[in-house]
Structures are given as structure tokens and as C-alpha cells.
XYZ file of N, CA and C in Angstrom:
753
model
N 17.682 -123.404 -84.427
C 18.267 -122.000 -84.032
C 16.864 -121.481 -83.579
N 16.684 -120.322 -82.568
C 15.684 -120.474 -81.666
C 14.938 -119.428 -82.675
N 13.618 -119.564 -82.266
C 12.678 -118.498 -83.362
C 12.193 -117.085 -82.107
N 12.577 -116.116 -82.619
C 12.198 -114.704 -82.141
C 10.872 -114.330 -81.994
N 9.832 -114.253 -80.847
C 9.168 -114.465 -79.988
C 8.474 -112.767 -79.808
N 8.467 -111.759 -80.415
C 8.565 -110.260 -80.258
C 8.089 -109.382 -80.984
N 7.605 -107.909 -80.676
C 7.244 -106.790 -80.799
C 7.858 -106.702 -82.643
N 7.404 -106.830 -83.655
C 7.911 -107.132 -84.440
C 6.991 -105.451 -85.656
N 7.482 -105.253 -86.961
C 7.753 -104.030 -87.767
C 8.191 -102.446 -86.639
N 7.712 -101.984 -86.226
C 7.775 -100.464 -85.496
C 8.025 -100.732 -84.362
N 7.587 -101.661 -83.631
C 7.839 -101.286 -82.375
C 9.007 -101.828 -81.395
N 9.633 -101.084 -80.484
C 10.943 -101.206 -80.720
C 11.101 -103.019 -80.335
N 12.518 -103.642 -79.822
C 12.237 -104.425 -79.721
C 13.339 -105.118 -77.997
N 12.236 -105.129 -77.273
C 13.065 -105.164 -75.992
C 13.019 -105.991 -75.294
N 14.544 -106.219 -74.442
C 15.649 -107.530 -74.648
C 15.652 -107.308 -72.654
N 15.449 -108.990 -72.007
C 15.771 -109.017 -70.554
C 16.179 -109.688 -70.400
N 17.773 -109.325 -70.585
C 19.241 -110.761 -70.674
C 19.162 -110.834 -69.166
N 19.352 -111.778 -68.555
C 18.584 -112.767 -67.468
C 20.098 -113.428 -66.874
N 20.271 -112.928 -65.848
C 21.746 -113.381 -65.888
C 22.255 -113.284 -64.078
N 23.329 -113.734 -63.551
C 23.880 -114.220 -62.649
C 24.937 -113.165 -62.330
N 25.293 -112.846 -60.986
C 26.246 -111.795 -60.767
C 27.754 -112.564 -61.551
N 28.845 -111.537 -61.866
C 30.394 -111.889 -62.296
C 30.015 -112.772 -63.418
N 29.057 -112.406 -64.316
C 28.899 -113.615 -65.734
C 29.128 -112.584 -67.234
N 30.175 -111.498 -66.821
C 30.400 -110.637 -67.850
C 29.356 -110.002 -68.511
N 28.165 -109.934 -67.815
C 26.699 -109.228 -67.559
C 27.107 -107.760 -68.306
N 28.285 -107.309 -67.434
C 28.531 -106.132 -67.578
C 28.859 -105.185 -68.451
N 29.538 -106.226 -69.406
C 30.765 -106.398 -70.615
C 29.680 -106.612 -72.031
N 28.490 -106.834 -71.793
C 27.300 -107.732 -72.483
C 26.524 -106.311 -73.015
N 26.034 -105.784 -71.490
C 25.619 -104.225 -71.586
C 26.298 -103.174 -71.917
N 27.893 -103.278 -71.837
C 28.101 -102.264 -72.935
C 28.366 -102.704 -74.486
N 28.238 -103.817 -74.760
C 28.143 -104.251 -76.411
C 27.211 -103.811 -76.471
N 26.025 -103.791 -76.503
C 24.813 -103.639 -76.876
C 24.992 -102.048 -76.675
N 25.116 -101.724 -75.606
C 25.879 -100.180 -75.659
C 25.704 -99.363 -76.614
N 27.577 -99.985 -76.863
C 27.836 -99.706 -78.771
C 27.396 -99.699 -79.988
N 26.132 -100.221 -80.049
C 24.717 -100.045 -81.176
C 24.178 -98.420 -81.407
N 24.034 -98.248 -81.971
C 23.654 -96.349 -81.871
C 21.648 -96.590 -81.669
N 21.894 -97.870 -82.148
C 20.193 -98.227 -82.203
C 19.397 -98.606 -80.907
N 20.110 -98.567 -79.466
C 19.801 -99.495 -78.519
C 20.565 -98.514 -77.239
N 19.596 -98.592 -76.176
C 19.165 -98.149 -75.102
C 19.842 -99.338 -73.998
N 20.337 -98.616 -72.822
C 20.737 -100.253 -71.783
C 20.029 -99.119 -70.848
N 19.607 -100.882 -70.116
C 19.477 -100.611 -68.660
C 20.105 -101.251 -67.440
N 20.696 -100.572 -66.602
C 21.746 -101.514 -65.830
C 20.567 -102.406 -64.269
N 19.983 -102.957 -63.862
C 19.799 -103.772 -63.266
C 18.816 -103.254 -62.196
N 17.677 -102.815 -62.707
C 17.100 -102.177 -62.605
C 16.312 -102.304 -61.312
N 16.104 -103.333 -60.984
C 15.211 -104.021 -59.528
C 16.073 -104.129 -58.642
N 17.617 -104.160 -58.630
C 18.262 -104.093 -57.646
C 17.978 -103.544 -56.494
N 17.505 -101.653 -56.500
C 17.554 -100.877 -55.018
C 16.164 -101.901 -54.981
N 15.404 -101.979 -55.254
C 14.374 -102.857 -54.746
C 14.299 -104.848 -54.003
N 15.067 -105.170 -54.502
C 15.991 -105.695 -54.099
C 16.134 -105.787 -52.828
N 17.199 -104.582 -52.521
C 17.937 -104.612 -51.114
C 16.905 -103.803 -50.280
N 16.125 -103.147 -50.659
C 15.282 -102.727 -49.878
C 13.897 -103.712 -49.082
N 13.924 -105.429 -50.090
C 12.773 -106.010 -49.467
C 13.930 -106.914 -48.665
N 14.382 -107.277 -49.228
C 15.312 -108.204 -48.622
C 16.641 -108.477 -47.360
N 16.999 -106.897 -47.235
C 18.486 -106.776 -46.600
C 19.248 -107.213 -46.703
N 19.277 -107.500 -47.800
C 21.105 -108.679 -48.325
C 22.150 -107.201 -47.656
N 23.152 -107.534 -47.244
C 23.964 -107.279 -47.075
C 24.961 -106.853 -48.195
N 25.633 -105.827 -48.927
C 25.875 -105.520 -50.210
C 26.491 -104.615 -50.227
N 27.683 -104.633 -50.744
C 28.283 -103.425 -50.798
C 27.422 -102.204 -51.490
N 27.508 -101.194 -50.392
C 26.908 -99.560 -50.951
C 25.478 -99.464 -51.160
N 24.759 -100.788 -50.362
C 23.303 -100.968 -49.906
C 22.265 -99.659 -50.183
N 22.886 -99.120 -48.826
C 22.240 -98.051 -48.663
C 22.106 -96.890 -49.842
N 22.992 -96.245 -50.467
C 23.782 -95.582 -51.081
C 22.396 -96.209 -52.309
N 22.193 -97.523 -53.003
C 21.691 -97.602 -53.985
C 20.237 -97.754 -53.531
N 20.076 -98.073 -52.388
C 18.431 -97.418 -52.335
C 18.011 -96.155 -51.792
N 19.267 -95.631 -51.950
C 18.353 -94.038 -51.701
C 18.589 -94.186 -53.062
N 19.829 -94.088 -54.364
C 19.368 -93.845 -55.475
C 18.525 -94.385 -56.956
N 18.095 -95.430 -55.957
C 17.252 -95.648 -57.103
C 15.437 -95.871 -57.302
N 14.262 -96.460 -57.991
C 13.175 -96.349 -57.489
C 12.808 -97.891 -57.066
N 12.675 -97.854 -55.504
C 12.255 -98.855 -55.588
C 11.029 -100.049 -54.978
N 9.569 -99.415 -55.357
C 8.920 -100.180 -56.034
C 8.502 -100.805 -57.336
N 8.452 -102.204 -56.803
C 8.416 -103.051 -57.854
C 7.544 -102.873 -58.928
N 6.269 -102.184 -58.733
C 5.703 -102.289 -59.605
C 5.752 -101.016 -60.934
N 6.548 -99.890 -59.872
C 7.369 -98.782 -60.435
C 7.875 -99.506 -61.582
N 8.604 -99.524 -61.114
C 9.923 -100.540 -61.688
C 9.135 -101.087 -63.214
N 8.659 -101.720 -62.970
C 8.090 -102.870 -63.645
C 7.701 -102.049 -64.872
N 6.742 -100.925 -64.591
C 5.928 -100.338 -65.508
C 6.752 -99.745 -65.969
N 7.908 -98.898 -65.370
C 8.944 -98.355 -66.898
C 9.525 -99.229 -67.819
N 9.945 -100.318 -67.343
C 10.133 -101.219 -68.200
C 9.457 -101.711 -68.829
N 8.242 -101.862 -68.655
C 7.361 -101.834 -70.481
C 7.057 -101.076 -70.847
N 7.740 -99.259 -70.235
C 7.592 -98.466 -70.947
C 7.821 -98.031 -71.953
N 8.104 -96.855 -72.875
C 8.403 -96.359 -73.961
C 9.995 -96.195 -73.938
N 10.320 -96.720 -74.646
C 11.980 -97.091 -75.032
C 12.728 -95.365 -74.661
N 13.422 -95.752 -73.638
C 14.383 -94.664 -73.667
C 15.032 -93.866 -74.893
N 14.821 -92.459 -74.671
C 15.294 -91.732 -76.095
C 14.695 -92.352 -77.715
N 13.293 -92.963 -77.321
C 12.929 -93.509 -78.707
C 13.900 -94.416 -79.554
N 14.614 -95.286 -78.822
C 15.450 -96.084 -79.307
C 14.675 -97.288 -80.075
N 14.924 -98.745 -80.995
C 14.233 -99.055 -82.080
C 14.899 -100.488 -80.711
N 15.956 -100.206 -80.039
C 16.009 -101.623 -78.988
C 16.723 -101.174 -77.603
N 16.107 -102.000 -76.464
C 15.986 -101.505 -75.431
C 16.767 -102.567 -74.738
N 18.404 -102.589 -74.326
C 18.164 -103.950 -73.586
C 18.617 -103.965 -71.790
N 18.043 -104.778 -71.444
C 17.565 -104.372 -70.008
C 18.646 -105.614 -69.077
N 19.180 -105.386 -68.093
C 20.483 -106.212 -67.725
C 19.494 -106.321 -66.459
N 19.064 -107.345 -66.701
C 17.915 -108.175 -65.369
C 19.057 -109.238 -64.430
N 18.493 -109.495 -63.022
C 19.346 -110.365 -61.939
C 18.141 -111.349 -61.582
N 18.356 -112.585 -61.870
C 16.797 -113.078 -61.365
C 17.077 -113.122 -60.177
N 18.260 -113.083 -59.177
C 18.087 -113.722 -57.731
C 17.951 -111.860 -56.904
N 17.790 -111.239 -58.228
C 17.015 -109.741 -57.239
C 15.713 -109.808 -56.970
N 15.203 -110.862 -58.111
C 13.197 -110.952 -57.996
C 12.819 -111.688 -57.001
N 13.134 -111.134 -55.631
C 12.313 -111.736 -54.378
C 10.407 -110.696 -54.104
N 10.411 -109.868 -55.324
C 9.045 -109.249 -55.125
C 8.068 -109.544 -55.417
N 6.519 -108.248 -56.255
C 5.979 -109.066 -56.095
C 6.121 -109.359 -58.104
N 6.793 -109.116 -58.201
C 6.977 -109.268 -59.867
C 8.066 -110.438 -60.707
N 7.335 -110.906 -61.651
C 8.054 -111.900 -62.109
C 8.527 -112.532 -63.757
N 9.070 -112.632 -64.184
C 8.954 -112.629 -65.550
C 8.167 -112.629 -66.449
N 7.042 -113.677 -65.979
C 5.964 -113.304 -67.032
C 5.217 -111.988 -66.528
N 5.759 -111.153 -65.922
C 4.815 -110.118 -66.168
C 5.899 -108.471 -66.752
N 6.340 -109.545 -68.265
C 7.049 -108.886 -69.566
C 6.716 -109.431 -70.340
N 5.442 -110.112 -70.917
C 5.165 -110.489 -72.106
C 5.846 -110.251 -73.425
N 6.129 -109.368 -73.388
C 6.571 -108.262 -74.895
C 7.859 -107.977 -74.929
N 9.006 -108.974 -74.292
C 10.612 -108.612 -74.024
C 11.031 -110.096 -74.192
N 12.282 -110.083 -75.195
C 12.347 -111.379 -75.265
C 13.588 -111.325 -74.307
N 13.425 -112.851 -74.033
C 14.223 -113.081 -72.925
C 15.373 -113.973 -73.232
N 16.025 -113.485 -72.930
C 17.817 -114.298 -72.840
C 18.768 -114.737 -71.481
N 19.099 -115.832 -71.779
C 19.914 -116.099 -70.193
C 21.442 -116.283 -70.333
N 22.126 -115.356 -69.817
C 23.651 -115.699 -69.671
C 23.753 -116.709 -68.006
N 24.954 -117.068 -68.796
C 25.103 -118.484 -67.769
C 26.325 -118.308 -67.612
N 27.577 -118.507 -66.779
C 28.973 -118.617 -66.993
C 29.159 -120.193 -66.077
N 30.072 -121.008 -66.238
C 30.488 -122.201 -65.229
C 30.590 -121.849 -63.643
N 29.877 -122.068 -62.423
C 29.504 -121.808 -61.337
C 30.819 -121.856 -60.875
N 32.602 -122.675 -60.680
C 33.551 -122.466 -59.963
C 34.011 -121.046 -60.877
N 33.585 -120.482 -62.072
C 34.205 -119.217 -62.188
C 33.476 -117.758 -61.658
N 32.145 -117.802 -61.603
C 31.580 -117.436 -61.292
C 31.686 -116.981 -59.411
N 31.629 -117.987 -58.750
C 32.095 -118.031 -57.440
C 33.247 -117.525 -57.058
N 34.816 -117.992 -57.931
C 36.021 -116.944 -58.056
C 36.190 -115.498 -57.564
N 35.285 -115.509 -58.810
C 35.039 -113.608 -58.922
C 33.999 -113.812 -58.382
N 33.465 -113.813 -57.329
C 32.004 -113.151 -56.560
C 32.512 -113.327 -55.392
N 33.587 -114.112 -55.024
C 34.712 -113.774 -53.872
C 35.564 -113.164 -53.442
N 36.168 -112.478 -54.722
C 36.803 -111.359 -54.536
C 36.463 -110.228 -54.338
N 34.868 -109.669 -54.581
C 34.578 -108.653 -54.218
C 33.899 -108.588 -53.404
N 33.098 -110.135 -52.553
C 32.175 -109.040 -51.693
C 32.097 -111.270 -51.227
N 31.674 -110.673 -49.700
C 31.477 -112.333 -49.027
C 29.928 -113.096 -49.561
N 30.638 -114.271 -49.835
C 29.298 -114.907 -51.086
C 28.716 -116.234 -49.330
N 27.521 -116.017 -48.916
C 27.061 -116.353 -48.208
C 26.338 -117.833 -48.400
N 25.664 -117.339 -49.965
C 24.585 -118.536 -50.009
C 25.077 -118.974 -52.123
N 24.208 -119.899 -51.842
C 24.230 -120.292 -53.396
C 23.356 -119.755 -54.355
N 21.870 -118.865 -53.455
C 20.545 -118.571 -54.486
C 21.237 -116.696 -54.445
N 22.593 -116.377 -53.748
C 22.906 -115.062 -54.438
C 23.201 -115.552 -55.728
N 23.857 -116.196 -56.072
C 24.554 -117.015 -57.950
C 23.052 -116.444 -58.846
N 21.652 -117.017 -58.233
C 20.545 -116.885 -59.374
C 20.442 -118.109 -59.914
N 20.991 -119.235 -60.274
C 20.929 -120.839 -60.871
C 19.643 -121.605 -60.766
N 19.348 -121.439 -59.436
C 18.116 -122.150 -59.647
C 16.995 -121.407 -60.239
N 17.211 -120.084 -59.535
C 15.692 -119.422 -60.361
C 16.132 -118.829 -61.929
N 17.091 -119.234 -62.389
C 17.384 -118.906 -63.662
C 16.455 -120.421 -64.139
N 16.731 -121.251 -63.653
C 16.473 -121.985 -64.520
C 14.799 -122.421 -64.444
N 14.059 -121.862 -63.233
C 13.141 -121.592 -62.576
C 12.470 -120.675 -64.055
N 12.468 -119.800 -64.042
C 11.778 -118.975 -64.979
C 12.860 -118.901 -67.159
N 14.176 -119.950 -67.301
C 13.932 -120.376 -68.259
C 12.684 -121.191 -68.639
N 12.735 -122.253 -68.026
C 11.691 -123.315 -67.846
C 10.137 -122.883 -68.155
N 10.040 -121.577 -67.405
C 8.248 -121.268 -67.550
C 8.433 -119.970 -68.717
N 9.367 -119.386 -69.028
C 9.269 -118.698 -70.431
C 8.699 -119.056 -71.541
N 10.191 -119.883 -71.274
C 9.703 -121.330 -72.869
C 8.983 -121.865 -72.738
N 8.273 -122.677 -71.738
C 7.284 -123.220 -71.980
C 5.649 -122.136 -72.364
N 5.824 -120.450 -72.115
C 4.890 -120.091 -72.073
C 4.708 -119.489 -73.945
N 5.995 -119.378 -74.148
C 6.325 -118.798 -75.489
C 6.156 -120.191 -76.370
N 6.057 -121.555 -76.560
C 5.976 -122.309 -76.810
C 7.710 -122.467 -78.009
N 8.438 -121.971 -77.685
C 10.133 -122.269 -78.083
C 10.948 -122.218 -77.284
N 12.503 -122.079 -76.748
C 13.220 -122.113 -76.167
C 13.398 -120.591 -75.838
N 14.076 -120.458 -74.913
C 13.854 -119.098 -74.846
C 16.621 -119.137 -75.202
N 16.782 -118.503 -75.950
C 18.184 -118.380 -75.351
C 18.812 -118.673 -74.478
N 19.873 -119.502 -74.877
C 20.781 -119.093 -73.267
C 22.451 -119.325 -74.043
N 23.135 -118.141 -73.177
C 24.171 -117.642 -73.797
C 25.523 -118.561 -72.959
N 26.319 -119.318 -73.295
C 27.751 -119.928 -72.155
C 28.394 -118.485 -72.136
N 29.141 -118.194 -71.362
C 29.728 -116.914 -71.218
C 31.501 -117.386 -72.008
N 31.501 -118.551 -71.221
C 32.988 -119.792 -71.773
C 33.300 -119.155 -73.648
N 31.572 -120.014 -74.049
C 31.531 -120.084 -75.317
C 31.164 -118.855 -76.045
N 31.298 -117.308 -74.960
C 31.553 -116.646 -76.106
C 32.598 -115.905 -76.201
N 32.856 -116.006 -75.055
C 34.714 -115.050 -75.104
C 35.646 -115.798 -75.734
N 35.071 -117.241 -76.253
C 36.359 -117.960 -76.994
C 36.178 -117.740 -78.093
N 35.308 -116.715 -79.086
C 34.920 -116.156 -80.334
C 33.415 -115.048 -80.146
N 33.959 -114.067 -79.641
C 33.209 -113.224 -79.205
C 32.351 -111.936 -80.828
N 32.922 -112.035 -81.608
C 32.073 -111.749 -83.032
C 31.494 -112.737 -83.554
N 31.202 -114.109 -83.484
C 30.829 -115.327 -84.192
C 29.508 -115.702 -83.385
N 29.795 -115.217 -81.596
C 28.760 -115.573 -80.666
C 27.704 -114.437 -81.008
N 27.782 -113.123 -81.376
C 27.320 -111.907 -81.219
C 26.379 -111.706 -82.253
N 26.994 -112.905 -83.173
C 26.507 -113.331 -85.054
C 25.090 -113.411 -84.349
N 25.531 -115.154 -83.760
C 24.290 -116.254 -83.312
C 23.464 -115.256 -82.268
N 23.836 -114.457 -81.368
C 23.112 -113.561 -80.485
C 22.008 -113.044 -81.508
N 22.291 -111.984 -81.970
C 21.798 -110.612 -83.018
C 20.520 -111.977 -83.700
N 21.334 -112.687 -84.315
C 20.527 -113.618 -84.600
C 18.962 -114.148 -84.141
N 19.445 -114.542 -83.172
C 18.368 -115.557 -82.216
C 17.276 -113.914 -81.523
N 17.668 -113.175 -81.643
C 17.116 -112.186 -81.680
C 16.915 -110.909 -82.710
N 16.712 -111.261 -83.484
C 16.049 -111.028 -84.660
C 16.740 -109.548 -84.932
N 17.405 -109.593 -84.768
C 18.731 -108.062 -85.149
C 19.252 -108.100 -86.107
N 19.635 -107.295 -86.782
C 21.164 -107.138 -87.338
C 22.300 -106.733 -86.486
N 23.196 -107.946 -87.199
C 24.622 -108.298 -86.472
C 25.515 -106.093 -86.427
N 25.663 -105.473 -85.772
C 26.781 -104.624 -85.690
C 28.460 -104.614 -85.262
N 29.315 -104.774 -86.238
C 30.480 -104.907 -85.291
C 30.396 -103.418 -84.463
N 30.134 -102.917 -84.361
C 30.347 -101.766 -82.742
C 30.474 -102.560 -82.014
N 29.136 -103.240 -81.650
C 29.257 -104.410 -80.932
C 30.287 -104.938 -80.488
N 31.359 -104.939 -80.619
C 33.261 -105.720 -80.041
C 33.838 -104.704 -79.564
N 33.488 -103.446 -79.469
C 33.988 -102.296 -78.632
C 33.745 -101.550 -77.903
N 34.155 -100.344 -76.789
C 33.827 -99.367 -76.231
C 34.672 -98.528 -75.763
N 33.641 -97.564 -75.668
C 35.248 -96.595 -74.858
C 35.577 -97.358 -73.087
N 36.652 -96.660 -72.816
C 37.378 -97.060 -71.607
C 36.143 -96.686 -70.882
N 36.286 -96.310 -69.300
C 35.687 -95.582 -68.210
C 34.359 -96.361 -68.188
N 33.912 -95.420 -66.689
C 32.075 -96.042 -66.691
C 31.178 -95.252 -67.391
N 30.445 -95.935 -67.900
C 29.029 -96.097 -69.019
C 27.981 -95.103 -68.397
N 27.625 -93.826 -68.965
C 26.183 -93.291 -67.797
C 25.674 -94.054 -67.545
N 25.015 -95.329 -68.315
C 24.084 -95.765 -67.519
C 23.998 -97.109 -66.216
N 25.473 -96.228 -65.749
C 25.879 -97.924 -65.493
C 25.166 -97.500 -64.113
N 24.851 -98.549 -62.625
C 24.795 -98.405 -61.703
C 25.294 -97.656 -60.791
N 24.593 -96.929 -59.968
C 26.564 -96.237 -58.834
C 26.909 -97.731 -57.945
N 26.474 -98.574 -58.173
C 27.333 -99.120 -57.497
C 28.526 -99.728 -58.291
N 28.330 -99.510 -60.026
C 29.516 -99.298 -60.532
C 31.030 -99.351 -60.047
N 31.084 -98.648 -59.533
C 32.856 -98.541 -58.301
C 33.062 -99.396 -57.989
N 32.332 -100.252 -57.031
C 32.533 -101.466 -56.917
C 32.837 -102.651 -57.631
N 31.714 -102.899 -58.409
C 31.677 -103.966 -58.925
C 32.576 -103.664 -61.031
N 32.384 -103.115 -61.334
C 33.196 -102.796 -62.680
C 34.172 -102.769 -62.804
N 34.999 -102.680 -62.403
C 36.331 -101.655 -62.432
C 37.668 -102.719 -63.624
N 36.783 -103.766 -64.014
C 37.723 -104.837 -64.466
C 37.317 -103.898 -65.840
N 35.763 -104.111 -66.453
C 35.217 -103.210 -67.482
C 35.584 -101.787 -67.616
N 35.645 -101.447 -66.440
C 35.401 -99.697 -67.178
C 37.531 -99.671 -67.409
N 38.509 -100.527 -66.970
C 39.507 -100.826 -68.240
C 39.763 -101.429 -69.085
N 38.525 -101.945 -69.671
C 38.592 -102.768 -71.299
C 37.679 -101.541 -72.216
N 38.418 -102.523 -73.295
C 37.883 -101.707 -74.478
C 37.244 -102.382 -74.921
N 36.869 -103.820 -75.205
C 36.469 -104.495 -75.711
C 36.363 -106.127 -74.836
N 36.055 -107.504 -75.025
C 35.657 -108.473 -74.583
C 37.366 -109.137 -74.535
N 37.597 -109.211 -73.097
C 38.371 -110.102 -72.617
C 38.906 -111.651 -73.030
N 39.902 -111.826 -73.420
C 40.174 -113.790 -73.163
C 38.689 -114.524 -71.984
N 38.800 -115.638 -72.627
C 38.540 -116.275 -71.253
C 39.502 -116.898 -70.649
N 39.303 -116.393 -68.762
C 40.475 -117.245 -67.959
C 41.208 -118.702 -68.167
N 42.487 -118.144 -68.391
C 43.133 -119.437 -68.858
C 43.029 -120.544 -67.110
N 43.439 -119.922 -66.091
C 43.398 -120.876 -64.861
C 42.396 -120.540 -64.261
N 41.991 -121.218 -63.149
C 40.828 -121.475 -62.259
C 41.548 -121.334 -60.526
N 41.011 -120.115 -59.933
C 42.049 -120.142 -58.677
C 41.482 -121.343 -57.494
N 42.531 -121.741 -57.206
C 41.815 -122.692 -55.840
C 40.658 -122.156 -54.769
N 39.709 -122.890 -55.182
C 38.693 -121.971 -53.694
C 38.372 -123.295 -52.553
N 37.986 -122.245 -51.283
C 37.595 -123.202 -50.850
C 36.544 -124.406 -50.302
N 36.880 -125.072 -49.428
C 35.875 -125.660 -49.130
C 34.638 -125.143 -49.247
N 34.222 -124.277 -48.576
C 33.065 -123.519 -48.479
C 32.289 -122.917 -49.672
N 33.335 -122.258 -50.216
C 33.141 -121.991 -51.877
C 32.654 -123.394 -52.536
N 33.950 -124.838 -52.924
C 33.846 -125.512 -53.608
C 32.073 -125.806 -53.389
N 31.491 -125.632 -51.441
C 30.206 -126.288 -51.571
C 29.134 -125.536 -52.250
N 29.320 -124.404 -52.520
C 28.156 -123.678 -53.290
C 28.572 -124.567 -54.825
N 30.001 -124.110 -55.514
C 30.172 -124.650 -56.958
C 29.201 -126.032 -57.160
N 28.974 -126.744 -55.678
C 28.662 -128.090 -56.154
C 27.247 -128.059 -55.888
N 27.066 -126.536 -55.481
C 24.939 -126.312 -55.188
C 24.638 -126.173 -56.525
N 25.232 -125.760 -57.319
C 24.364 -124.497 -58.362
C 25.093 -125.227 -59.932
N 25.918 -126.557 -59.522
C 26.123 -127.229 -60.861
C 25.412 -127.937 -61.596
N 24.250 -128.599 -60.999
C 22.999 -129.363 -61.336
C 22.484 -128.181 -62.853
N 22.063 -127.093 -61.390
C 21.130 -126.102 -62.725
C 22.227 -125.391 -64.023
N 23.551 -124.965 -63.735
C 23.854 -124.782 -64.474
C 24.096 -125.942 -65.815
N 24.358 -127.005 -65.309
C 24.134 -128.292 -66.501
C 22.464 -128.129 -67.137
N 21.788 -127.432 -66.607
C 20.253 -128.077 -66.789
C 20.466 -126.728 -68.227
N 21.025 -125.824 -68.009
C 20.394 -124.599 -68.784
C 21.851 -125.140 -69.998
N 22.859 -125.485 -69.219
C 23.808 -124.880 -70.596
C 23.166 -126.517 -71.667
N 22.232 -127.142 -71.671
C 21.767 -128.021 -72.719
C 21.045 -127.009 -73.468
N 20.484 -126.076 -73.563
C 20.083 -125.173 -74.156
C 20.598 -124.172 -75.155
N 22.250 -123.896 -74.841
C 22.943 -122.747 -75.007
C 23.041 -123.123 -76.716
N 23.418 -121.770 -77.213
C 23.114 -121.413 -78.243
C 24.721 -121.603 -78.833
N 25.045 -121.741 -80.030
C 26.178 -121.655 -80.900
C 26.662 -122.991 -80.878
């Protein structure tokens, strides 16, 4: 069992959930938003990533215009007071967004959790929404780096949750995750309201269709679609990093 190293007592719990794209990360954010004691924030560094990298993403100009794109300013906000004075603050982060001056070690008071998914599932889902040009856009290598360094700094293994394990039994895995975070399990986490959430990023209109049409976690995919040769090469490039992280998964 992972030992939580985080603020205690009256201090709010800040959760940094690190995940690549197309990895039930939005559904997980919905799950935490269903807790009355939890605020959520959706990919706060996305605008800064787009502005610095020039990465051609859907709605990029609109996202940049809508968000704070200053790395240090966003980091200061994420380290600051919890929205609404909530006891828990769930922050959805993408490691491949972190191309600027901010790093995982700049959040020493957060509890860091890593959400992973088999590369073939990620690649198939991503390719249906956007052109996947390179493996680095999925963040597997950066997640390995982040997991290794934060675990070394804390002296304990940061929790890893595999989405396939999770979707096979969400109730049990939410209990496992809550135990790793040192918080009480709340059955409300198993469901949410249909439609968009007020804390979704504006990019949700492109990326979040399946979650908006849901009111709970979907079962795992029964069949993986056939991938192109180019997509398969990206899967192969990510596989070793996924296998490394999977060794530390909870449950």
C-alpha cells in the first residue's frame, strides 16, 4: 500500500493526476467532481503548452485566448488556495504539456498520481480525434521521468492506476485510490450528471463527447481496432514506458 505524503489536519489535499490523452482522465475528473468536498481543474497548463510549442491542436487559438498562458502564474494558482475552500482539489494534468519552466518538483505539497492506459488503446482513441504525429504527444516517456523523480524525492512509490484495471471494477478501484490518497471513499464518485461540466476546458466540445454522453464509467473496450503501420510504430515506441509504469499499478 502506498503511504500518502501530503498536508494533513486542516490543510486541503491537492491531487495532481498525471495522465496522457485519451485515458479516462476526464471521466476520472468527473468522478472526483461528484464529491461535495472536491474542486476540480481541467488541464491548466494546456494554454501555455500550445502557446510555447505551437503544436497544431484542435481549437488551439481559442484555447490560448481563453487561458492563462504564463507558466509561473498558472503554477502559482495551482499551489494557491483551493477553489471554494474545498477540502480536496483534483487537478487534471498532462505531462506532455509541461514543456516550459514548470516541473513536477515545483508541486511539493501535492499528492501525485499517475493514470496509465495500454498504448494500443490510447493510440486508437487519439487517432479518431486528431492526427497523431509522434509518440511524445502521448506523454509516456515524460510520465516515466516524472514518476521516477517524484517517487525518489518522496521516498515512496507514487500511486499508478491502470485504466483497464479500473474499468473492470470501478467501485473497488476507487476505494483503492481513495485509500492511497488518504481520503474517505465516497460512493457518489461512481456517477455524474450527463452533459458538460462547468469546470471543463473549452476544448471539451471537441474531445469530451463520450464523457458528456455518460453518467458513469463505461466498461472496458471488448475489441481493439486494427491500427495502421504508422500507428503501430507509435504503440511500439510507447510500450516499454507503459510496461515500466504498469509495474507500480495499484490494485
